[in-house]
Coordinates of C-alpha atoms and ligand atoms in Angstrom, one line a residue:
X1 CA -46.4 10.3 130.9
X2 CA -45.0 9.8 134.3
X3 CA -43.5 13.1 135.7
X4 CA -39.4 13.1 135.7
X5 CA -38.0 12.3 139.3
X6 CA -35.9 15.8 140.5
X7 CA -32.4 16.1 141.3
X8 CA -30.9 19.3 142.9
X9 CA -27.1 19.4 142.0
X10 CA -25.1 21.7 144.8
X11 CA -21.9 23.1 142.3
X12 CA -22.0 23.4 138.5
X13 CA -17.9 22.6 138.6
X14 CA -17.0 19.8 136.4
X15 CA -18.2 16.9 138.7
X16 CA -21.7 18.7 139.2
X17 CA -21.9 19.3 135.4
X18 CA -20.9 15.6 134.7
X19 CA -23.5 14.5 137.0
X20 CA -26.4 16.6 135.8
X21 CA -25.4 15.2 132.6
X22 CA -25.0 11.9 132.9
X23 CA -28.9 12.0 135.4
X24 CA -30.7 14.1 132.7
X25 CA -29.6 11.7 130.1
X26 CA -31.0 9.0 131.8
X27 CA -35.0 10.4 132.6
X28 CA -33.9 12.7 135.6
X29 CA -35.1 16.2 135.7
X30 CA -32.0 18.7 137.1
X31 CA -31.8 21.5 138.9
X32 CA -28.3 22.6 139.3
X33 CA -27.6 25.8 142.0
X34 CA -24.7 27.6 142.2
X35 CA -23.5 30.7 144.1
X36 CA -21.3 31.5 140.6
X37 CA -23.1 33.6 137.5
X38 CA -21.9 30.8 135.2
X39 CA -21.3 27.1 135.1
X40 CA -17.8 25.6 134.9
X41 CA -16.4 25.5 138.6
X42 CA -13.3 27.0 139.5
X43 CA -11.1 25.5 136.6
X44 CA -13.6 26.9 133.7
X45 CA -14.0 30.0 135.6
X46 CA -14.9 33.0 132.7
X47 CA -14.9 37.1 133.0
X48 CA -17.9 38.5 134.2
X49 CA -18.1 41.4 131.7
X50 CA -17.2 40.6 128.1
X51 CA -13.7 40.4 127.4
X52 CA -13.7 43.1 124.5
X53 CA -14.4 45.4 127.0
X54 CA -10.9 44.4 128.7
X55 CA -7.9 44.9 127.1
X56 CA -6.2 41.4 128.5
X57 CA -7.5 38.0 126.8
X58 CA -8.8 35.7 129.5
X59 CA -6.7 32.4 130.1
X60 CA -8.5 29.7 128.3
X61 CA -7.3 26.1 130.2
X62 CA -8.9 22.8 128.8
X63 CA -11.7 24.8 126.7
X64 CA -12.6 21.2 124.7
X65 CA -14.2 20.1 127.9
X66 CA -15.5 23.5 128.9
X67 CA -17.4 23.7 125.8
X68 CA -18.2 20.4 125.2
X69 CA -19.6 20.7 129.0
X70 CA -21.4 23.9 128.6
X71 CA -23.1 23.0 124.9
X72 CA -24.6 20.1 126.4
X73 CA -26.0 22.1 129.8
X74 CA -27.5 24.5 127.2
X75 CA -29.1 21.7 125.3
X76 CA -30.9 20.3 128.3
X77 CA -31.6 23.8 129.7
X78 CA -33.7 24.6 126.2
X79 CA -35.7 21.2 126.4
X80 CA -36.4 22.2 129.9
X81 CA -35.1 19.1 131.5
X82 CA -32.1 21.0 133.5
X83 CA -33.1 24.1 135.2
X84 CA -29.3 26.2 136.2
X85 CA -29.8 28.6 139.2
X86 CA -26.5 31.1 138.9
X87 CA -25.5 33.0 141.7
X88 CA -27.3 31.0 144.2
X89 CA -26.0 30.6 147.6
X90 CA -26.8 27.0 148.8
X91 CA -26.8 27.7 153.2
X92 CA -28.4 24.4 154.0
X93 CA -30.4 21.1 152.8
X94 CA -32.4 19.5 155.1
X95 CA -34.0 15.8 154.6
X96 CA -37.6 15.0 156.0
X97 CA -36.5 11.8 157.2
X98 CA -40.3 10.6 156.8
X99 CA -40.9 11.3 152.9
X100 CA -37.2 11.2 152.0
X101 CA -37.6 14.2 150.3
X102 CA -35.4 17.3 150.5
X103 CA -35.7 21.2 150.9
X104 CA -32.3 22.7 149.1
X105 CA -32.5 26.6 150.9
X106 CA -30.2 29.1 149.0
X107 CA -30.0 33.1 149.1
X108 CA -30.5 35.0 145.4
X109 CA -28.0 37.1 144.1
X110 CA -25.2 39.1 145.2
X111 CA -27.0 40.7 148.5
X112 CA -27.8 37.2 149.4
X113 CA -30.6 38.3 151.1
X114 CA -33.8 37.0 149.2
X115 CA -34.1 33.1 150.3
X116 CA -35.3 30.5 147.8
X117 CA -36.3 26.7 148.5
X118 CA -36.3 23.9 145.7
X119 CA -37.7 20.3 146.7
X120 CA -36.1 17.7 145.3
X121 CA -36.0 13.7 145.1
X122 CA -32.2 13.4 145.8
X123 CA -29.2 15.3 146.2
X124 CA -25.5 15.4 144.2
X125 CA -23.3 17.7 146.3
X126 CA -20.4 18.8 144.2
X127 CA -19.4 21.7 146.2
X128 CA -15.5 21.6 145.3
X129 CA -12.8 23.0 147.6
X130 CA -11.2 25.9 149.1
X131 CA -8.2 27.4 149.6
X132 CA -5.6 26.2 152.8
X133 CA -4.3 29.5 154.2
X134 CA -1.4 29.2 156.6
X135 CA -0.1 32.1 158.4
X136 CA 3.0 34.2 158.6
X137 CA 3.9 37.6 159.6
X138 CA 2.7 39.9 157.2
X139 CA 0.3 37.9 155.5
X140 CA -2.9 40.1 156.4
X141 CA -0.7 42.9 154.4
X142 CA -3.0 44.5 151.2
X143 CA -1.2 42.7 148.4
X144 CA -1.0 39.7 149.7
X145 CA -4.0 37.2 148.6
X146 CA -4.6 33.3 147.9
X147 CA -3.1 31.8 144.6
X148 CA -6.6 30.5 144.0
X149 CA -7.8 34.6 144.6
X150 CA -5.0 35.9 142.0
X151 CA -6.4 33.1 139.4
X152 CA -9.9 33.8 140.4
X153 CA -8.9 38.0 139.5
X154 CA -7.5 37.1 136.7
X155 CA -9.6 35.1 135.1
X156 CA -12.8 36.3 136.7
X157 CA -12.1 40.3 136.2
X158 CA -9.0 40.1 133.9
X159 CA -7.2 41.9 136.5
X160 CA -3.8 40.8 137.7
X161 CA -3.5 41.3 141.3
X162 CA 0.0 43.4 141.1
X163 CA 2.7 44.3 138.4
X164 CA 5.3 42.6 140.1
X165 CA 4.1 39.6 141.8
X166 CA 6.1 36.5 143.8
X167 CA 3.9 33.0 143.4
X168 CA 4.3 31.2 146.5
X169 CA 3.8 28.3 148.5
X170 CA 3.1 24.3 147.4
X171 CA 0.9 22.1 145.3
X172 CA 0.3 22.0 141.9
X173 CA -1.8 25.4 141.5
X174 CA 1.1 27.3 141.9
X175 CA 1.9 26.6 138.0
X176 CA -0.8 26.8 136.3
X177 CA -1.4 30.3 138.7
X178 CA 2.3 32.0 138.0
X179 CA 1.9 30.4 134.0
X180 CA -1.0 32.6 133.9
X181 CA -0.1 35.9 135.8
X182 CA 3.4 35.9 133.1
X183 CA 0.9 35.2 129.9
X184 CA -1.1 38.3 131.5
X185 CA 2.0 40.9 131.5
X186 CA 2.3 40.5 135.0
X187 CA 6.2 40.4 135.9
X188 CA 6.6 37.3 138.5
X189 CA 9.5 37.7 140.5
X190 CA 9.6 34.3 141.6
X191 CA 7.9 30.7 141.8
X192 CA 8.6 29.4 145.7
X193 CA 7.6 26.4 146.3
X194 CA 8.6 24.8 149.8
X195 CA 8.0 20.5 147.9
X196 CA 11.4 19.5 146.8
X197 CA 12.4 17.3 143.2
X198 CA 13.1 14.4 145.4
X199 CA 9.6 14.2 147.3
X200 CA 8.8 14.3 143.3
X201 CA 10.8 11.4 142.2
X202 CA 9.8 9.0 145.9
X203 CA 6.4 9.4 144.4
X204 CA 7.4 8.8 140.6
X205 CA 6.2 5.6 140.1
X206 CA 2.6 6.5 141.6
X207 CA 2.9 9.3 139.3
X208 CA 4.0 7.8 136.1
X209 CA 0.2 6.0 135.7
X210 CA -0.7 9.5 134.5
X211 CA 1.7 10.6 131.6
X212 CA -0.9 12.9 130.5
X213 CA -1.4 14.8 133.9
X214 CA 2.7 14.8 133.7
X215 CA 2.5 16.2 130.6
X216 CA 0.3 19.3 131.5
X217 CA 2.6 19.5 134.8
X218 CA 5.7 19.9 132.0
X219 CA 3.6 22.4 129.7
X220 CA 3.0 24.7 132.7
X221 CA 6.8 24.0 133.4
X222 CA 7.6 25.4 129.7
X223 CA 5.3 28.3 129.9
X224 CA 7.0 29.6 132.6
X225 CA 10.6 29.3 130.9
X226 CA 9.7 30.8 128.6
X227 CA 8.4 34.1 130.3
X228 CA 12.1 33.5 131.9
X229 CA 10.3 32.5 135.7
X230 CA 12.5 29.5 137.3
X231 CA 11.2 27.5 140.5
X232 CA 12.9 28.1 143.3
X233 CA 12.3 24.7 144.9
X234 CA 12.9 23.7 148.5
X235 CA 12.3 27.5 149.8
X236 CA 9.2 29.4 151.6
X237 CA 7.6 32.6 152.6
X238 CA 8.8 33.4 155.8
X239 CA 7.9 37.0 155.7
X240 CA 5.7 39.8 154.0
X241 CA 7.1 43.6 154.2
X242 CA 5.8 46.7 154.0
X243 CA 3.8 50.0 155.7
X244 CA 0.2 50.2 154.6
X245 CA 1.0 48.0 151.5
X246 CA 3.2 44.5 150.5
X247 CA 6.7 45.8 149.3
X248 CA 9.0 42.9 149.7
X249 CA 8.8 39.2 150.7
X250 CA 11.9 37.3 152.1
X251 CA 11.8 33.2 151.3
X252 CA 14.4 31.0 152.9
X253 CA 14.6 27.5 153.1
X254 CA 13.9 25.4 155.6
X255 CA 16.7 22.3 156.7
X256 CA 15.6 18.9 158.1
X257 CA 15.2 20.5 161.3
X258 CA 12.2 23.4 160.3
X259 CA 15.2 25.8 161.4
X260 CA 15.8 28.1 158.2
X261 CA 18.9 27.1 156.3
X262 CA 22.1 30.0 156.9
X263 CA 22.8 31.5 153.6
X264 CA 19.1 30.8 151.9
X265 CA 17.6 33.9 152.9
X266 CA 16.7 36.8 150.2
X267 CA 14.5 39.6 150.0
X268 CA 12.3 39.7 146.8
X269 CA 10.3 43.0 146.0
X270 CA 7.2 42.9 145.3
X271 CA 3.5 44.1 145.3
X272 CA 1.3 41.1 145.2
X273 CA 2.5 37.8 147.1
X274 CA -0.3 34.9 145.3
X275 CA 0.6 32.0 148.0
X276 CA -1.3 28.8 148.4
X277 CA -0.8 25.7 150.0
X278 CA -2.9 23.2 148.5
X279 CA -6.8 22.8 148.7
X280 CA -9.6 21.4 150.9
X281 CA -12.9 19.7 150.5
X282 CA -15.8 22.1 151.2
X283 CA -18.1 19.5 153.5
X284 CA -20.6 21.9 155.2
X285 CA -23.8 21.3 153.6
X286 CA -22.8 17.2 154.2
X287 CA -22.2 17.4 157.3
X288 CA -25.3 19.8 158.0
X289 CA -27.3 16.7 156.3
X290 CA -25.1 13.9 158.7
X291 CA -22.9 12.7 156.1
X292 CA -19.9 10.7 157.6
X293 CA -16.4 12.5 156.7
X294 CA -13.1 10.2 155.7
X295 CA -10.2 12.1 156.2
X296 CA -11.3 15.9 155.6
X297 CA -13.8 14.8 152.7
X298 CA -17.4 13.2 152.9
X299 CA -17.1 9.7 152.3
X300 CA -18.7 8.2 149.3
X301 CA -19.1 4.6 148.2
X302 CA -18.0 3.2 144.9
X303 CA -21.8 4.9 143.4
X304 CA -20.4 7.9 145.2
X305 CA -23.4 7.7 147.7
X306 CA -22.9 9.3 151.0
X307 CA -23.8 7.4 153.6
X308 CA -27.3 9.4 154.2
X309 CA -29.7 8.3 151.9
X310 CA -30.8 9.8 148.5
X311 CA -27.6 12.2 149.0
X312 CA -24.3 11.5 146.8
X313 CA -21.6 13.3 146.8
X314 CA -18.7 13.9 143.6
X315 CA -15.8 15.8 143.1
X316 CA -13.5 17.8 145.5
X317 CA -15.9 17.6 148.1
X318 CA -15.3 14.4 148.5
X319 CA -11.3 14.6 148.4
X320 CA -8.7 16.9 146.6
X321 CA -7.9 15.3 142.9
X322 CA -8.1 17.3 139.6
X323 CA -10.6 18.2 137.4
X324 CA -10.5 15.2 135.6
X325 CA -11.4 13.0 138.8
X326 CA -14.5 15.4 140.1
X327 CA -15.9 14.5 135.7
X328 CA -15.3 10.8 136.6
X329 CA -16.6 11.1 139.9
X330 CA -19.9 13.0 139.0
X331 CA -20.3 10.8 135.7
X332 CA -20.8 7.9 138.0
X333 CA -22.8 9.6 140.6
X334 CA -25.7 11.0 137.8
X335 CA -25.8 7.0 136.4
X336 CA -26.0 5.5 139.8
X337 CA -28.9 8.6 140.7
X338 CA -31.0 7.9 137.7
X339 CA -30.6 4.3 138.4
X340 CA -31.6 4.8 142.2
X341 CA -34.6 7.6 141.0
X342 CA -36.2 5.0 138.6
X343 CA -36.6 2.3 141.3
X344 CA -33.5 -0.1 139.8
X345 CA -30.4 -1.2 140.8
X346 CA -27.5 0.4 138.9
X347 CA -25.1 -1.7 136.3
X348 CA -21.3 -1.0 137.6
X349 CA -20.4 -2.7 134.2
X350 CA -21.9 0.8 132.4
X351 CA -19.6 3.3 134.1
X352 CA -16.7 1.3 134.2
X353 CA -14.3 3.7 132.1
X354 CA -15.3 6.2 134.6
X355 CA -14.8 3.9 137.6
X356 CA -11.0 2.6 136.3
X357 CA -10.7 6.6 136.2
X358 CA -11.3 7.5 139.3
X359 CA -9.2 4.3 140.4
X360 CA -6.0 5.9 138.9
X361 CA -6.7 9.6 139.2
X362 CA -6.9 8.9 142.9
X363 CA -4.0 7.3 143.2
X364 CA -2.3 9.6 141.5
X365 CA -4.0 12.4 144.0
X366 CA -2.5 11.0 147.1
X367 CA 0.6 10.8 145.7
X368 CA 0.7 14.4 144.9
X369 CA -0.5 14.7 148.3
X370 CA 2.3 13.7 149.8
X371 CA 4.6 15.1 147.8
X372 CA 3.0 18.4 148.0
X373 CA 2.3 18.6 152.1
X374 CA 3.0 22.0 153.6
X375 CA 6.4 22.2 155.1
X376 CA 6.2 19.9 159.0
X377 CA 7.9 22.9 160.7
X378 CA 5.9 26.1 159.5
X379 CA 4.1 26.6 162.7
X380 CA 7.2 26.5 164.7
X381 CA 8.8 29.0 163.5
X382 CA 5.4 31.6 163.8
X383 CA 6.2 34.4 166.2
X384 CA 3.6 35.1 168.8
X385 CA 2.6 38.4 167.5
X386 CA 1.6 37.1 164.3
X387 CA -2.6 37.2 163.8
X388 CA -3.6 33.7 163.1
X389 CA -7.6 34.6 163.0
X390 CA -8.2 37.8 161.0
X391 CA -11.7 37.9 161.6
X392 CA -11.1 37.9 165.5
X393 CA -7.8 39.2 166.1
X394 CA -6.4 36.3 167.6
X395 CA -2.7 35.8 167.7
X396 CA -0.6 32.9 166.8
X397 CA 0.8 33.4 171.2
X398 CA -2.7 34.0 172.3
X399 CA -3.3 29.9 170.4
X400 CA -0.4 28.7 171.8
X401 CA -1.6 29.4 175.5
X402 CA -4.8 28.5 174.9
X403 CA -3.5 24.9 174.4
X404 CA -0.5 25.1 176.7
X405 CA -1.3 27.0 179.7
X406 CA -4.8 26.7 179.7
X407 CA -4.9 23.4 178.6
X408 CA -6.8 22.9 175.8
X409 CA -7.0 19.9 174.1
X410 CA -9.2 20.3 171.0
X411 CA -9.9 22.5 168.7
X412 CA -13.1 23.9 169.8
X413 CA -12.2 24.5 173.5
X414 CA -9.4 26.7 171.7
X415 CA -12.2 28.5 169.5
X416 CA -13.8 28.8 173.1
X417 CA -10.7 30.9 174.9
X418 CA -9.8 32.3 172.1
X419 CA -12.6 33.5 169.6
X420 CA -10.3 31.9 166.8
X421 CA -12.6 30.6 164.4
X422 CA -16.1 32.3 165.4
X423 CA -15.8 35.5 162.8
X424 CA -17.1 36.0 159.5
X425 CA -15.9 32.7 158.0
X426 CA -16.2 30.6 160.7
X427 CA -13.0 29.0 161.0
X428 CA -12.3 27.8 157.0
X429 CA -9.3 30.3 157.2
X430 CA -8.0 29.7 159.9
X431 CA -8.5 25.9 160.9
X432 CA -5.5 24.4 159.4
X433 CA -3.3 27.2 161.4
X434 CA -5.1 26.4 164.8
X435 CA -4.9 22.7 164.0
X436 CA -0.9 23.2 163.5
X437 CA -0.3 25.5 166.1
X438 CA -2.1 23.3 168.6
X439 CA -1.1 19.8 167.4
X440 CA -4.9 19.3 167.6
X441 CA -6.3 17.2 164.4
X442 CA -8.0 19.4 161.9
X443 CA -11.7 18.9 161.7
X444 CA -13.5 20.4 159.1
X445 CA -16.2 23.0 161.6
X446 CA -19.4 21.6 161.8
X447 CA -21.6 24.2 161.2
X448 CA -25.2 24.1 160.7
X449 CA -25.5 26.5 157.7
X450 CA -22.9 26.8 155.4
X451 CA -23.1 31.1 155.2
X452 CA -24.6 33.7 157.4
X453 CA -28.4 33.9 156.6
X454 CA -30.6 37.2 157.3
X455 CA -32.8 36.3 160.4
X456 CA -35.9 37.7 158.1
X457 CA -35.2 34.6 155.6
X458 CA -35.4 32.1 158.4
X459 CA -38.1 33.7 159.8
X460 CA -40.2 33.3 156.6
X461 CA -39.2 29.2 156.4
X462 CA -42.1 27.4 156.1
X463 CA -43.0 25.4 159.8
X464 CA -41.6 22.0 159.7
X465 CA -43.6 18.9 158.7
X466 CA -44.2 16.9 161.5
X467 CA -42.4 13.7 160.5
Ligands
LIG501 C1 -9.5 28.8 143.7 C2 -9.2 27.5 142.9 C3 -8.5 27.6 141.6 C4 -8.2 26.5 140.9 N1 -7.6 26.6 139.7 C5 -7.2 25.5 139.0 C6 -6.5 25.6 137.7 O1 -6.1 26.6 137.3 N2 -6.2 24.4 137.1 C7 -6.6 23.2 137.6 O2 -6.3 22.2 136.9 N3 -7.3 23.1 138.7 C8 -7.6 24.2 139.4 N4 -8.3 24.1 140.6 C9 -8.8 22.8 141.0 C10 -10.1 22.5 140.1 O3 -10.9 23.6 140.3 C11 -10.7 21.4 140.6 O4 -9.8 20.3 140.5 C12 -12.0 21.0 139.9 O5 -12.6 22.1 139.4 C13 -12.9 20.3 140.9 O6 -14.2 20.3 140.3 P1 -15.5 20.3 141.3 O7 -16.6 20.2 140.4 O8 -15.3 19.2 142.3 O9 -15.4 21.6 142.1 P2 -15.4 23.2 141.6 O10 -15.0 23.3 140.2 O11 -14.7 23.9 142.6 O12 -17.0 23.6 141.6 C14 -17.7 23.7 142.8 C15 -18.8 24.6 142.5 O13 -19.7 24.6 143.6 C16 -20.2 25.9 143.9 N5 -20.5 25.9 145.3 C17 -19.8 25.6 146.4 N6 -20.5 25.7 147.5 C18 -21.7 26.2 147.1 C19 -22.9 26.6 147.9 N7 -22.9 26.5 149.2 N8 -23.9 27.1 147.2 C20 -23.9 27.2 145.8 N9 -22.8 26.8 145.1 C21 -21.7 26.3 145.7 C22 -19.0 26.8 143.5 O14 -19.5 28.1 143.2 C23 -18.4 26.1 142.3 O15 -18.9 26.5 141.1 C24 -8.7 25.3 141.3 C25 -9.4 25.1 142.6 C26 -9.6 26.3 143.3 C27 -10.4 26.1 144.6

């Protein structure tokens, strides 16, 4: 029997699950790697330890397609055909570009110290997205942390990041985050968010082609009613208090001119601030590999192939959209990879569902995009003294001359005077800021491994092929 090509999947979110799926289902042996313990993504993130040993039940959203997911990994994981790497931390995937082939490099366990290398026929990266952190004073404060980091504590540890917590910021996370925290015990002070009902109803009749995502929008809406938490729309953090710890935040909003409304401003106490201002594609491992970028995700055709061969790419990584669009995406990419594997051209007519999908759920992304945008004026109204890199130190003034006085005109030759983006995380937290601060356009960093890697692990990489 002839041996099963390989795929390596990069992310065992929804649109890497789909795709391992819909590849093993079609002849494709599947190795799927990801830096979490279990499979699911971000969305069908689970506790770590068993819930009985917690005393707060976990939040359980969409489980019909977590389960469904996760029965069918297992299923293919017993017959061998899908081999799941957990908590491995994919830094880079290089492509011989004589054989084609590729070498997927990832670190073992939570040292991330002990390097592993799977060989593979072709690549899905499904990598997701991160958080967008914008600055403001106080925001380094202990207490304050990303709405994706409160979820992720929550959900992940069953721990709620404070007793009294304000929800801040834009984009559609913010509800399903607060809904959460309140249906944990977790008092939330407030829901800010800085999009407005009108940007809402510009969009409404993009937004109308999904009832069903409306719907959800609506539940969360309910959920939060009824633990007594009302929106308060059209407002934003402006400041983070307190001595060692966050004790208060004060929201205002923000007129047609970015200057802060007179009147709007309250103080809220507090001792977690969850604020989030939408997501972004995590493209490091594409771009590593050469992969064209559209807009701040990689670039896929209508098989979701990136534009370097035997690599596609599905879900978030590709744009911000939703679970449901990273399943249709990565349904379509596993089809057109066993296709591609087994020497044939792909049949569009067999994933068409998926395809009308991804049609409408992207659509229906952009839309929310716009509605959702941070607010124009935020970086405006930053004082100098507030730190815009954490890892470096490097103040919000200290940007601001780089590209005035100093004359800076893109992002890197800030990162040069200033150090702003060469710490520990390399720029993912502090990008958008130095982007807005600077008026420079925000460019995903091209970095050629996606984490730090002990020098002992590259030092005991095999010597290239010569090509
Ligand atoms: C913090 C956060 C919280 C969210 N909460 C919600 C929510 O409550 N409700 C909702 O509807 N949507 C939520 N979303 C959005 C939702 O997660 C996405 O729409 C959906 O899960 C996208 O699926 P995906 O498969 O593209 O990516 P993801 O689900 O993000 O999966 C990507 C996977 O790739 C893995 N990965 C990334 N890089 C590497 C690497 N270098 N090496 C190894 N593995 C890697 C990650 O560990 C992850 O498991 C959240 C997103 C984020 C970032």
């Amino acid at each position: 029997m002839a041996e099963r090509p390989h795929l390596v999947v990069v992310g065992a979110g929804p649109a890497g699950l789909a795709g391992a799926l819909a590849a093993v289902a079609r002849g494709v042996r599947v190795t799927l790697v990801d830096a979490a313990e279990q499979a699911g993504g971000q969305i069908h993130r689970r506790p770590a330890v068993a819930p009985a040993a917690r005393s707060r039940p976990a939040p359980r959203p969409r489980a019909g397609t977590r389960e469904r997911l996760r029965d069918a990994l297992d299923r293919h994981r017993a017959t061998g055909h899908i081999a799941h790497l957990t908590d491995h931390h994919v830094w880079c995937v290089e492509r011989s570009p004589a054989s084609g082939e590729f070498a997927v490099h990832a670190l073992r366990g939570p040292a991330q110290e002990e390097g592993v290398t799977v060989r593979a026929d072709a690549v899905l990266l499904a990598t997701g997205g991160y958080e967008r952190v914008l600055p403001f004073p106080g925001w380094t404060l202990p207490g304050v942390v990303t709405a994706g980091g409160a979820q992720a504590m929550l959900k992940g540890q069953l721990v709620p990041p404070g007793r009294t917590v304000v929800v801040a910021g834009t984009g559609p996370l913010l509800l399903p985050v607060a809904a959460g925290l309140a249906e944990a015990g977790v008092r939330v002070a407030a829901l800010v968010e800085s999009a407005g009902p009108r940007a809402l109803l510009r969009r409404a009749p993009a937004l109308a082609w999904q009832p069903g995502k409306l719907a959800e929008g609506a539940g969360y809406a309910a959920r939060l009613l009824r633990h007594g938490v009302r929106p308060l729309v059209r407002h934003t953090v402006v400041e983070a208090h307190g001595a060692d710890r966050l004790e208060a935040v004060t929201v205002a909003a923000p007129g047609r001119d970015g200057r802060l409304v007179p009147g709007t401003t309250r103080r809220i106490p507090c001792d977690a601030l969850a604020v989030g201002h939408g997501l972004l594609p995590h493209t490091d491992l594409a771009e590593a590999l050469g992969c064209a970028l559209s807009g701040t995700g990689v670039r896929v055709d209508t098989e979701q192939r990136t534009d370097v061969p035997g690599v596609w790419a599905a879900g978030e990584a590709t744009g911000i959209g939703g679970a449901d669009l990273a399943l249709a995406e990565g349904h379509v990419a596993g089809r057109s990879i066993a296709a591609r594997l087994h020497g044939t051209a792909p049949d569009p007519h067999a994933w068409a569902a998926a395809a009308r999908a991804r049609t409408r759920l992207r659509a229906f992304a952009a839309a929310l995009d716009a509605v959702y945008a941070p607010p124009v004026d935020w970086a405006d109204r930053l004082p100098d003294d507030t730190t815009v890199c954490r890892c470096e130190e490097v103040s919000a003034g200290q940007v601001r001359e780089a590209a005035g006085d100093l004359g800076a005109g893109d992002a890197r030759t800030v990162k040069l005077l200033t150090r702003a983006g060469m710490g520990w995380c390399q720029g993912r937290m502090c990008g958008p800021a130095v982007a807005g601060l600077t008026g420079c356009p925000f460019t995903p960093g091209r970095r050629p491994f996606a984490r730090p890697v002990p020098l002992g692990v590259l030092a005991a990489l095999p010597e290239p092929q010569p090509d």
